[in-house]
Coordinates of C-alpha atoms in Angstrom, one line a residue:
X1 CA 88.7 94.5 77.6
X2 CA 88.2 94.3 81.3
X3 CA 91.1 95.7 83.4
X4 CA 92.0 93.6 86.4
X5 CA 95.1 95.4 87.7
X6 CA 94.5 97.4 90.9
X7 CA 96.4 99.9 92.8
X8 CA 96.4 101.8 96.0
X9 CA 98.5 104.6 97.5
X10 CA 99.2 105.6 101.0
X11 CA 101.3 108.1 103.0
X12 CA 103.3 106.7 105.9
X13 CA 104.9 108.8 108.7
X14 CA 107.3 106.7 110.8
X15 CA 110.2 106.7 113.2
X16 CA 111.8 105.4 116.3
X17 CA 109.4 107.0 118.8
X18 CA 106.3 109.2 118.6
X19 CA 102.6 109.1 119.6
X20 CA 100.6 108.5 116.4
X21 CA 97.3 109.7 118.0
X22 CA 99.1 113.0 118.8
X23 CA 99.9 113.4 115.1
X24 CA 96.3 112.6 114.2
X25 CA 94.9 115.3 116.5
X26 CA 97.5 117.8 115.3
X27 CA 96.5 117.5 111.6
X28 CA 92.9 116.4 112.2
X29 CA 93.0 113.4 109.9
X30 CA 92.1 109.8 111.0
X31 CA 94.6 107.3 109.9
X32 CA 93.9 103.9 108.4
X33 CA 96.6 102.3 110.5
X34 CA 98.9 103.1 113.4
X35 CA 101.4 101.3 115.6
X36 CA 103.9 102.0 118.3
X37 CA 107.3 100.2 118.4
X38 CA 106.9 96.8 119.9
X39 CA 103.3 96.5 119.3
X40 CA 102.0 93.1 118.0
X41 CA 100.7 93.4 114.6
X42 CA 98.8 90.7 112.5
X43 CA 102.0 88.8 111.4
X44 CA 104.9 90.6 113.1
X45 CA 106.0 93.0 115.8
X46 CA 106.3 96.7 114.7
X47 CA 110.0 97.7 114.6
X48 CA 109.0 101.3 114.8
X49 CA 106.2 103.7 115.4
X50 CA 104.1 104.6 112.3
X51 CA 101.1 106.5 111.2
X52 CA 99.4 105.5 107.8
X53 CA 96.6 107.0 105.6
X54 CA 95.7 104.7 102.8
X55 CA 93.2 105.3 100.0
X56 CA 90.9 102.5 98.7
X57 CA 92.1 100.2 95.8
X58 CA 91.1 101.2 92.4
X59 CA 91.8 100.5 88.7
X60 CA 95.6 100.7 88.2
X61 CA 95.4 101.7 84.6
X62 CA 92.8 104.5 84.8
X63 CA 92.6 105.8 88.3
X64 CA 96.2 105.7 89.8
X65 CA 97.0 109.3 88.8
X66 CA 93.7 110.4 90.4
X67 CA 94.5 108.6 93.7
X68 CA 97.9 110.3 93.9
X69 CA 96.2 113.7 93.4
X70 CA 93.6 112.9 96.0
X71 CA 96.3 111.9 98.5
X72 CA 98.0 115.2 97.8
X73 CA 94.8 117.2 98.4
X74 CA 94.1 115.5 101.7
X75 CA 97.5 116.7 103.1
X76 CA 98.4 119.8 101.0
X77 CA 97.1 122.4 103.4
X78 CA 98.9 120.7 106.3
X79 CA 102.4 120.5 104.9
X80 CA 104.0 123.0 107.3
X81 CA 102.5 121.3 110.3
X82 CA 103.6 117.9 109.1
X83 CA 107.0 119.0 108.4
X84 CA 107.5 120.6 111.7
X85 CA 106.1 117.6 113.6
X86 CA 108.5 115.3 111.7
X87 CA 111.6 117.5 112.4
X88 CA 110.6 117.7 116.1
X89 CA 110.2 114.0 116.4
X90 CA 113.0 112.9 114.0
X91 CA 110.5 111.2 111.6
X92 CA 110.4 110.2 108.0
X93 CA 107.6 110.2 105.4
X94 CA 107.1 107.9 102.5
X95 CA 104.4 107.8 99.7
X96 CA 103.8 104.2 98.8
X97 CA 102.3 103.1 95.4
X98 CA 101.3 99.6 95.2
X99 CA 100.3 98.1 91.8
X100 CA 98.8 94.6 91.7
X101 CA 99.3 93.6 88.1
X102 CA 97.0 90.9 86.6
X103 CA 97.0 89.3 83.1
X104 CA 100.4 91.0 82.3
X105 CA 98.7 94.4 81.9
X106 CA 101.0 97.3 81.3
X107 CA 101.0 99.8 84.1
X108 CA 103.1 102.8 85.2
X109 CA 103.2 105.7 87.6
X110 CA 103.0 109.4 86.6
X111 CA 104.1 111.9 89.2
X112 CA 102.9 115.5 88.3
X113 CA 105.2 118.4 89.2
X114 CA 102.6 119.5 91.8
X115 CA 102.9 116.1 93.4
X116 CA 106.6 116.2 93.4
X117 CA 106.5 119.6 95.0
X118 CA 104.1 118.3 97.7
X119 CA 106.4 115.4 98.5
X120 CA 109.3 117.7 98.7
X121 CA 107.4 120.0 101.1
X122 CA 107.1 117.2 103.7
X123 CA 110.6 115.7 102.8
X124 CA 108.9 112.5 101.6
X125 CA 110.3 109.7 99.5
X126 CA 108.4 107.5 97.1
X127 CA 108.3 103.7 96.9
X128 CA 106.7 101.9 94.1
X129 CA 105.9 98.1 94.4
X130 CA 104.4 96.0 91.8
X131 CA 103.1 92.5 92.4
X132 CA 102.2 90.1 89.5
X133 CA 99.2 87.8 89.9

């Protein structure tokens, strides 16, 4: 059986006002997308400043857990820096999990205790979105 469902994960740091490039330099990670409040985006105007790091799409049924672990590993050594920057700039963090379900395949999200500890270390929430195609 060929799996068609795909997923991707990303970490977003956002708030009323901050300089995304300053954050990138601080943690030495290149984001996949940034915007400042009021900036024209593809279909809208940004209502806040944000910094986003997104991993590539993969097989939702077999690789989603691996993607979450990979995301954690990218940021794990930088949690103190991230948390301080967020506190200093009144920012929020969110881990987004997106699952694109095809052919009514079952899928789910497993969050390991290590991943939950990582999220707590940067005071991040989790949002899971599923889209049926």
